[in-house]
């Protein structure tokens, strides 16, 4: 399955040196951006990680349909590196470095070290893409190393017929699913390859693999049961998740896919073209049927991993990048082989490497301003428009100055990163407002539950986010929560505000400044402090 005349076969250390250079280059770009403000998904994971470190089980203080693997990963990063944005970015930098190495190992096993190096270059470049939100610590970043480790172990198990490798692959893939349910697609890819390559009788081995995949989820269920939150865990991650996935009609999928995939591909057109060519020419580039089956299953299932919910958010496409990089490497290897067969091995290697390196350089040059010139705050605004992510540390400071560590804070808006920065507990488990704005059967009851939780917690501080992207309210959304807030805030006084502008936001944090604040102006966030004792709240 390896390429003939691979230049690194006799010097494997050289391939490792070059992979290390790739990792160091990608790490240097990320290092410059260690202080990029958290976006709201990152804020959710970071806040949930804080709660875990404080001994609180997931779903006791955070209601969301995601499985808790990424919460646990963030908790681990914070335990090792500290509870700061820089610590989280440093942690995901190391996770990404491990992913590059794992993709190199997987590709090398299939096609040799030259192809492995090309895959590493392509993947490291693609994951720096601004449009794919590759510098942020989304759940997909934690899915990929586990998924690749699982697939690599499955490849080894098929070749060696050793059960421990197969079980290890199942456990790793099961762990990937815990990071995000979308990773189940990689389990399907592994099963397809196992069914194709495993000699009869195969039932025992497949059953053992399936059991290993299921074990992390079963252990999580036990954890949730022990923490007294299994019912809520089941509702959010199964019942509500199924309803959420059914909200958008299938007819919307092409429009959503084109709108989100287009910019991702446009950020690295050369590499994506190489990947597409590699997949199309696969029958002529790869003789081994098993390797072809693996690549097709890997690529197809990687795309399917972006499909749940049919929203195709940009960071979902991170899950397709290892398969795209592998396909591009297969094409480069094929070019090198064809020219070697024609008696020009040196030219073949140069041309093949130039295809990948040139495409990578084009992508980096096209994105040179956000990757190499923008400040972390500017990159956040560039990536997420007028979402209040650069302003969140300042908002959190106002919250901290008007509350004590054991006070509760209610954030009406989908901005959990404020809770992380402020190191304050939420008065409600609803850290996202999106489910409350949906047209599903649960939306009104969720609004009522939020109102009950906030009223019972008697928060010292309220934060109201007047930003459309923080609510995604529609004409059909129930207005109960807004009617309640208009009355409830009478027990509070305004102590801070920020108006959000593309040209520069403005904070209002004292009485004189607040006199200049115009609450009818565009996107803004207001901070309110309780003016009467909790028992007087309505």
XYZ file of N, CA, C and O in Angstrom, residues 226-352:
508
model
N -25.279 9.254 38.600
C -24.687 9.530 39.910
C -24.774 10.992 40.293
O -24.856 11.325 41.483
N -24.756 11.880 39.294
C -24.861 13.310 39.565
C -26.283 13.798 39.698
O -26.510 14.997 39.915
N -27.253 12.873 39.562
C -28.659 13.241 39.719
C -29.243 14.035 38.571
O -30.267 14.708 38.739
N -28.618 13.972 37.383
C -29.096 14.781 36.253
C -29.411 13.925 35.029
O -29.503 14.456 33.920
N -29.601 12.602 35.227
C -29.786 11.743 34.055
C -31.035 12.132 33.261
O -31.014 12.134 32.017
N -32.127 12.430 33.949
C -33.369 12.774 33.233
C -33.178 14.001 32.361
O -33.598 14.033 31.200
N -32.529 15.023 32.917
C -32.292 16.230 32.125
C -31.285 15.953 31.013
O -31.426 16.451 29.893
N -30.252 15.166 31.290
C -29.276 14.756 30.274
C -29.978 14.044 29.113
O -29.718 14.346 27.937
N -30.881 13.145 29.420
C -31.587 12.396 28.376
C -32.501 13.310 27.566
O -32.573 13.205 26.343
N -33.187 14.214 28.264
C -34.076 15.121 27.533
C -33.295 15.954 26.537
O -33.649 16.035 25.360
N -32.212 16.596 26.997
C -31.509 17.540 26.126
C -30.709 16.848 25.033
O -30.707 17.306 23.885
N -30.017 15.773 25.343
C -29.117 15.164 24.362
C -29.792 14.144 23.457
O -29.199 13.743 22.454
N -31.003 13.729 23.801
C -31.708 12.758 22.958
C -33.042 13.332 22.468
O -33.217 13.576 21.273
N -33.964 13.582 23.383
C -35.307 13.998 22.961
C -35.285 15.358 22.261
O -35.805 15.507 21.150
N -34.672 16.345 22.900
C -34.628 17.659 22.268
C -33.719 17.658 21.039
O -34.027 18.298 20.034
N -32.601 16.934 21.108
C -31.674 16.885 19.972
C -32.359 16.339 18.724
O -32.125 16.823 17.604
N -33.217 15.340 18.894
C -33.956 14.783 17.752
C -34.913 15.823 17.190
O -35.017 16.004 15.967
N -35.611 16.543 18.060
C -36.526 17.587 17.596
C -35.778 18.694 16.867
O -36.224 19.194 15.830
N -34.614 19.070 17.397
C -33.817 20.128 16.779
C -33.375 19.734 15.374
O -33.419 20.544 14.440
N -32.957 18.477 15.221
C -32.471 18.007 13.920
C -33.558 17.974 12.875
O -33.273 17.943 11.676
N -34.827 17.988 13.321
C -35.947 17.895 12.377
C -36.563 19.256 12.049
O -37.529 19.326 11.300
N -35.998 20.333 12.581
C -36.650 21.637 12.436
C -36.598 22.166 11.010
O -37.585 22.683 10.501
N -35.439 22.053 10.364
C -35.311 22.607 9.021
C -35.704 21.576 7.978
O -35.287 20.418 8.044
N -36.510 21.960 7.000
C -36.886 21.013 5.947
C -35.704 20.678 5.046
O -34.773 21.479 4.897
N -35.751 19.496 4.455
C -34.672 19.050 3.582
C -34.458 19.999 2.415
O -33.334 20.153 1.928
N -35.521 20.671 1.972
C -35.404 21.590 0.834
C -34.482 22.764 1.120
O -33.974 23.403 0.192
N -34.256 23.073 2.402
C -33.367 24.177 2.762
C -31.895 23.800 2.686
O -31.018 24.668 2.701
N -31.609 22.492 2.637
C -30.230 22.026 2.736
C -29.315 22.587 1.641
O -28.202 23.054 1.954
N -29.706 22.563 0.355
C -28.781 23.072 -0.673
C -28.394 24.530 -0.459
O -27.228 24.901 -0.633
N -29.372 25.346 -0.060
C -29.081 26.761 0.157
C -28.132 26.950 1.327
O -27.153 27.713 1.250
N -28.413 26.249 2.426
C -27.557 26.350 3.603
C -26.140 25.838 3.306
O -25.142 26.433 3.729
N -26.068 24.733 2.572
C -24.763 24.147 2.243
C -23.941 25.100 1.389
O -22.756 25.338 1.656
N -24.559 25.666 0.366
C -23.833 26.574 -0.516
C -23.377 27.829 0.216
O -22.252 28.307 0.023
N -24.249 28.355 1.084
C -23.921 29.596 1.789
C -22.741 29.421 2.731
O -21.930 30.341 2.884
N -22.620 28.244 3.355
C -21.564 28.044 4.348
C -20.339 27.326 3.797
O -19.214 27.596 4.238
N -20.544 26.409 2.861
C -19.401 25.688 2.304
C -18.628 26.553 1.315
O -17.401 26.413 1.191
N -19.329 27.442 0.611
C -18.668 28.276 -0.391
C -17.486 29.057 0.154
O -16.374 28.981 -0.383
N -17.665 29.832 1.243
C -16.525 30.571 1.804
C -15.415 29.674 2.321
O -14.239 30.035 2.253
N -15.773 28.502 2.854
C -14.756 27.577 3.358
C -13.867 27.101 2.216
O -12.634 27.105 2.313
N -14.486 26.687 1.114
C -13.730 26.237 -0.048
C -12.969 27.402 -0.674
O -11.812 27.259 -1.090
N -13.599 28.574 -0.709
C -12.962 29.739 -1.315
C -11.719 30.205 -0.599
O -10.873 30.890 -1.187
N -11.571 29.827 0.682
C -10.383 30.227 1.435
C -9.157 29.411 1.055
O -8.031 29.831 1.316
N -9.356 28.244 0.449
C -8.223 27.392 0.036
C -8.608 26.642 -1.235
O -8.657 25.407 -1.241
N -8.882 27.346 -2.323
C -9.403 26.685 -3.526
C -8.453 25.645 -4.108
O -8.897 24.603 -4.608
N -7.158 25.904 -4.042
C -6.201 24.953 -4.604
C -6.213 23.630 -3.873
O -6.232 22.553 -4.502
N -6.216 23.672 -2.560
C -6.214 22.429 -1.781
C -7.510 21.657 -1.977
O -7.502 20.422 -2.072
N -8.639 22.365 -2.030
C -9.914 21.668 -2.243
C -9.985 21.075 -3.648
O -10.577 20.010 -3.852
N -9.387 21.758 -4.633
C -9.344 21.212 -5.987
C -8.509 19.943 -6.029
O -8.886 18.950 -6.675
N -7.374 19.947 -5.335
C -6.553 18.741 -5.265
C -7.318 17.602 -4.596
O -7.237 16.442 -5.032
N -8.061 17.927 -3.523
C -8.838 16.901 -2.834
C -9.913 16.313 -3.739
O -10.096 15.086 -3.800
N -10.620 17.190 -4.458
C -11.666 16.713 -5.359
C -11.072 15.849 -6.471
O -11.617 14.786 -6.810
N -9.941 16.277 -7.018
C -9.286 15.504 -8.073
C -8.817 14.158 -7.543
O -8.901 13.123 -8.226
N -8.315 14.151 -6.309
C -7.872 12.896 -5.718
C -9.002 11.901 -5.556
O -8.828 10.698 -5.792
N -10.183 12.376 -5.167
C -11.334 11.480 -5.007
C -11.835 10.985 -6.357
O -12.158 9.800 -6.521
N -11.900 11.871 -7.334
C -12.408 11.486 -8.662
C -11.475 10.473 -9.315
O -11.915 9.499 -9.944
N -10.168 10.684 -9.171
C -9.181 9.815 -9.828
C -8.773 8.631 -8.962
O -7.813 7.927 -9.307
N -9.477 8.397 -7.875
C -9.089 7.352 -6.926
C -8.880 5.980 -7.575
O -7.902 5.284 -7.260
N -9.759 5.534 -8.487
C -9.549 4.211 -9.089
C -8.226 4.080 -9.842
O -7.683 2.984 -9.962
N -7.716 5.205 -10.353
C -6.462 5.165 -11.104
C -5.250 5.457 -10.216
O -4.119 5.162 -10.609
N -5.477 6.022 -9.068
C -4.375 6.402 -8.186
C -4.053 5.349 -7.135
O -2.910 5.275 -6.667
N -5.047 4.566 -6.743
C -4.874 3.604 -5.650
C -5.290 2.223 -6.128
O -6.449 2.013 -6.512
N -4.350 1.291 -6.123
C -4.642 -0.064 -6.582
C -5.351 -0.896 -5.523
O -6.217 -1.710 -5.840
N -5.005 -0.711 -4.277
C -5.553 -1.534 -3.201
C -7.029 -1.197 -2.962
O -7.372 -0.053 -2.637
N -7.897 -2.202 -3.121
C -9.336 -1.967 -2.961
C -9.675 -1.559 -1.534
O -10.554 -0.730 -1.308
N -8.992 -2.147 -0.556
C -9.250 -1.792 0.834
C -8.969 -0.333 1.114
O -9.734 0.343 1.807
N -7.847 0.163 0.572
C -7.512 1.567 0.759
C -8.546 2.467 0.090
O -8.921 3.513 0.636
N -9.019 2.057 -1.095
C -10.050 2.852 -1.774
C -11.334 2.898 -0.956
O -11.973 3.957 -0.826
N -11.726 1.746 -0.432
C -12.942 1.698 0.385
C -12.793 2.602 1.604
O -13.720 3.336 1.973
N -11.632 2.563 2.236
C -11.412 3.392 3.414
C -11.537 4.872 3.064
O -12.211 5.635 3.783
N -10.901 5.308 1.990
C -10.932 6.724 1.627
C -12.340 7.172 1.287
O -12.803 8.236 1.724
N -13.062 6.369 0.514
C -14.432 6.737 0.147
C -15.316 6.806 1.381
O -16.098 7.755 1.568
N -15.218 5.799 2.255
C -16.027 5.796 3.475
C -15.660 6.979 4.367
O -16.540 7.639 4.944
N -14.375 7.256 4.481
C -13.904 8.370 5.304
C -14.427 9.696 4.771
O -14.956 10.536 5.528
N -14.308 9.905 3.463
C -14.752 11.168 2.864
C -16.262 11.328 2.955
O -16.773 12.397 3.326
N -17.000 10.271 2.621
C -18.457 10.360 2.640
C -18.970 10.604 4.054
O -19.825 11.472 4.282
N -18.445 9.862 5.005
C -18.917 10.006 6.385
C -18.463 11.334 6.993
O -19.166 11.895 7.841
N -17.323 11.843 6.576
C -16.896 13.164 7.035
C -17.887 14.227 6.593
O -18.217 15.151 7.356
N -18.378 14.111 5.357
C -19.392 15.060 4.907
C -20.702 14.863 5.669
O -21.353 15.833 6.075
N -21.100 13.613 5.876
C -22.341 13.349 6.611
C -22.278 13.920 8.024
O -23.308 14.294 8.591
N -21.078 14.006 8.589
C -20.929 14.563 9.936
C -21.305 16.035 9.994
O -21.583 16.561 11.078
N -21.317 16.725 8.855
C -21.703 18.139 8.830
C -23.203 18.327 8.662
O -23.688 19.455 8.783
N -23.940 17.240 8.411
C -25.336 17.350 7.983
C -26.392 17.416 9.081
O -27.486 17.923 8.812
N -26.186 16.889 10.290
C -27.258 16.927 11.283
C -27.815 18.333 11.489
O -27.065 19.290 11.682
N -29.125 18.435 11.430
C -29.774 19.725 11.561
C -29.847 20.519 10.274
O -30.597 21.487 10.169
N -29.038 20.142 9.274
C -29.015 20.785 7.956
C -28.701 22.279 8.037
O -29.124 23.055 7.178
N -27.957 22.692 9.064
C -27.593 24.106 9.174
C -26.193 24.374 8.631
O -25.858 25.512 8.297
N -25.330 23.349 8.578
C -24.002 23.448 7.971
C -23.228 24.665 8.481
O -22.733 25.477 7.707
N -23.131 24.774 9.787
C -22.372 25.892 10.344
C -20.900 25.779 9.910
O -20.384 24.676 9.729
N -20.217 26.927 9.742
C -18.850 26.884 9.195
C -17.908 25.938 9.934
O -17.138 25.204 9.303
N -17.963 25.926 11.271
C -17.009 25.078 11.996
C -17.339 23.596 11.874
O -16.504 22.755 12.187
N -18.547 23.241 11.409
C -18.846 21.829 11.148
C -17.888 21.262 10.108
O -17.559 20.070 10.132
N -17.441 22.116 9.172
C -16.601 21.631 8.077
C -15.190 21.274 8.532
O -14.424 20.705 7.756
N -14.856 21.598 9.777
C -13.597 21.094 10.319
C -13.548 19.567 10.253
O -12.479 18.977 10.079
N -14.711 18.940 10.381
C -14.773 17.478 10.373
C -14.452 16.887 9.003
O -14.137 15.698 8.901
N -14.519 17.678 7.952
C -14.206 17.187 6.604
C -12.735 17.371 6.238
O -12.276 16.813 5.242
N -12.007 18.151 7.025
C -10.654 18.541 6.613
C -9.646 17.394 6.598
O -8.803 17.350 5.692
N -9.664 16.446 7.554
C -8.713 15.327 7.431
C -8.930 14.517 6.157
O -7.952 14.127 5.497
N -10.184 14.243 5.808
C -10.447 13.480 4.585
C -10.019 14.263 3.355
O -9.467 13.693 2.398
N -10.265 15.585 3.351
C -9.840 16.409 2.213
C -8.326 16.410 2.091
O -7.772 16.294 0.987
N -7.630 16.544 3.223
C -6.162 16.539 3.188
C -5.632 15.194 2.726
O -4.657 15.121 1.957
N -6.260 14.109 3.158
C -5.848 12.770 2.724
C -6.032 12.609 1.224
O -5.153 12.076 0.525
N -7.163 13.073 0.704
C -7.414 12.958 -0.741
C -6.409 13.784 -1.539
O -5.932 13.348 -2.601
N -6.085 14.978 -1.041
C -5.075 15.801 -1.725
C -3.716 15.110 -1.714
O -2.970 15.148 -2.710
N -3.386 14.457 -0.614
C -2.112 13.739 -0.519
C -2.078 12.547 -1.465
O -1.030 12.232 -2.047
N -3.212 11.885 -1.631
C -3.295 10.758 -2.569
C -3.017 11.232 -3.991
O -2.304 10.571 -4.763
N -3.556 12.390 -4.343
C -3.298 12.927 -5.682
C -1.810 13.250 -5.839
O -1.201 12.926 -6.875
N -1.221 13.908 -4.837
C 0.207 14.248 -4.915
C 1.053 12.988 -5.060
O 1.990 12.944 -5.869
N 0.722 11.968 -4.302
C 1.444 10.699 -4.395
C 1.305 10.100 -5.792
O 2.277 9.581 -6.368
N 0.102 10.181 -6.352
C -0.123 9.642 -7.694
C 0.700 10.360 -8.742
O 1.263 9.737 -9.649
N 0.770 11.689 -8.635
C 1.585 12.464 -9.575
C 3.042 12.046 -9.476
O 3.737 11.840 -10.499
N 3.531 11.909 -8.254
C 4.927 11.500 -8.060
C 5.178 10.120 -8.648
O 6.219 9.879 -9.281
N 4.239 9.210 -8.453
C 4.402 7.849 -8.982
C 4.407 7.830 -10.506
O 5.206 7.119 -11.123
N 3.523 8.608 -11.118
C 3.445 8.605 -12.583
C 4.739 9.123 -13.195
O 5.258 8.571 -14.178
N 5.276 10.184 -12.636
C 6.523 10.723 -13.172
C 7.702 9.802 -12.859
O 8.654 9.704 -13.645
N 7.641 9.103 -11.719
C 8.704 8.142 -11.398
C 8.682 6.989 -12.385
O 9.737 6.509 -12.838
N 7.481 6.545 -12.750
C 7.339 5.466 -13.735
C 7.880 5.895 -15.095
O 8.411 5.071 -15.862
N 7.762 7.184 -15.389
C 8.275 7.715 -16.651
C 9.768 7.986 -16.597
O 10.332 8.562 -17.536
N 10.399 7.604 -15.493
C 11.839 7.772 -15.377
C 12.280 9.102 -14.825
O 13.462 9.464 -14.932
N 11.383 9.839 -14.197
C 11.721 11.153 -13.651
C 11.279 11.233 -12.188
O 10.394 12.021 -11.832
N 11.846 10.420 -11.325
C 11.402 10.380 -9.922
C 11.629 11.692 -9.187
O 10.779 12.122 -8.396
N 12.775 12.328 -9.413
C 13.047 13.590 -8.712
C 12.048 14.665 -9.126
O 11.500 15.396 -8.288
N 11.791 14.748 -10.445
C 10.819 15.731 -10.929
C 9.432 15.437 -10.371
O 8.662 16.353 -10.051
N 9.099 14.158 -10.245
C 7.794 13.781 -9.712
C 7.602 14.275 -8.295
O 6.538 14.813 -7.946
N 8.624 14.107 -7.472
C 8.523 14.564 -6.082
C 8.415 16.083 -6.013
O 7.629 16.626 -5.218
N 9.186 16.770 -6.844
C 9.156 18.237 -6.845
C 7.789 18.742 -7.280
O 7.203 19.633 -6.646
N 7.255 18.168 -8.355
C 5.943 18.610 -8.858
C 4.849 18.309 -7.841
O 3.984 19.148 -7.563
N 4.878 17.106 -7.269
C 3.850 16.722 -6.305
C 3.880 17.633 -5.080
O 2.844 18.114 -4.609
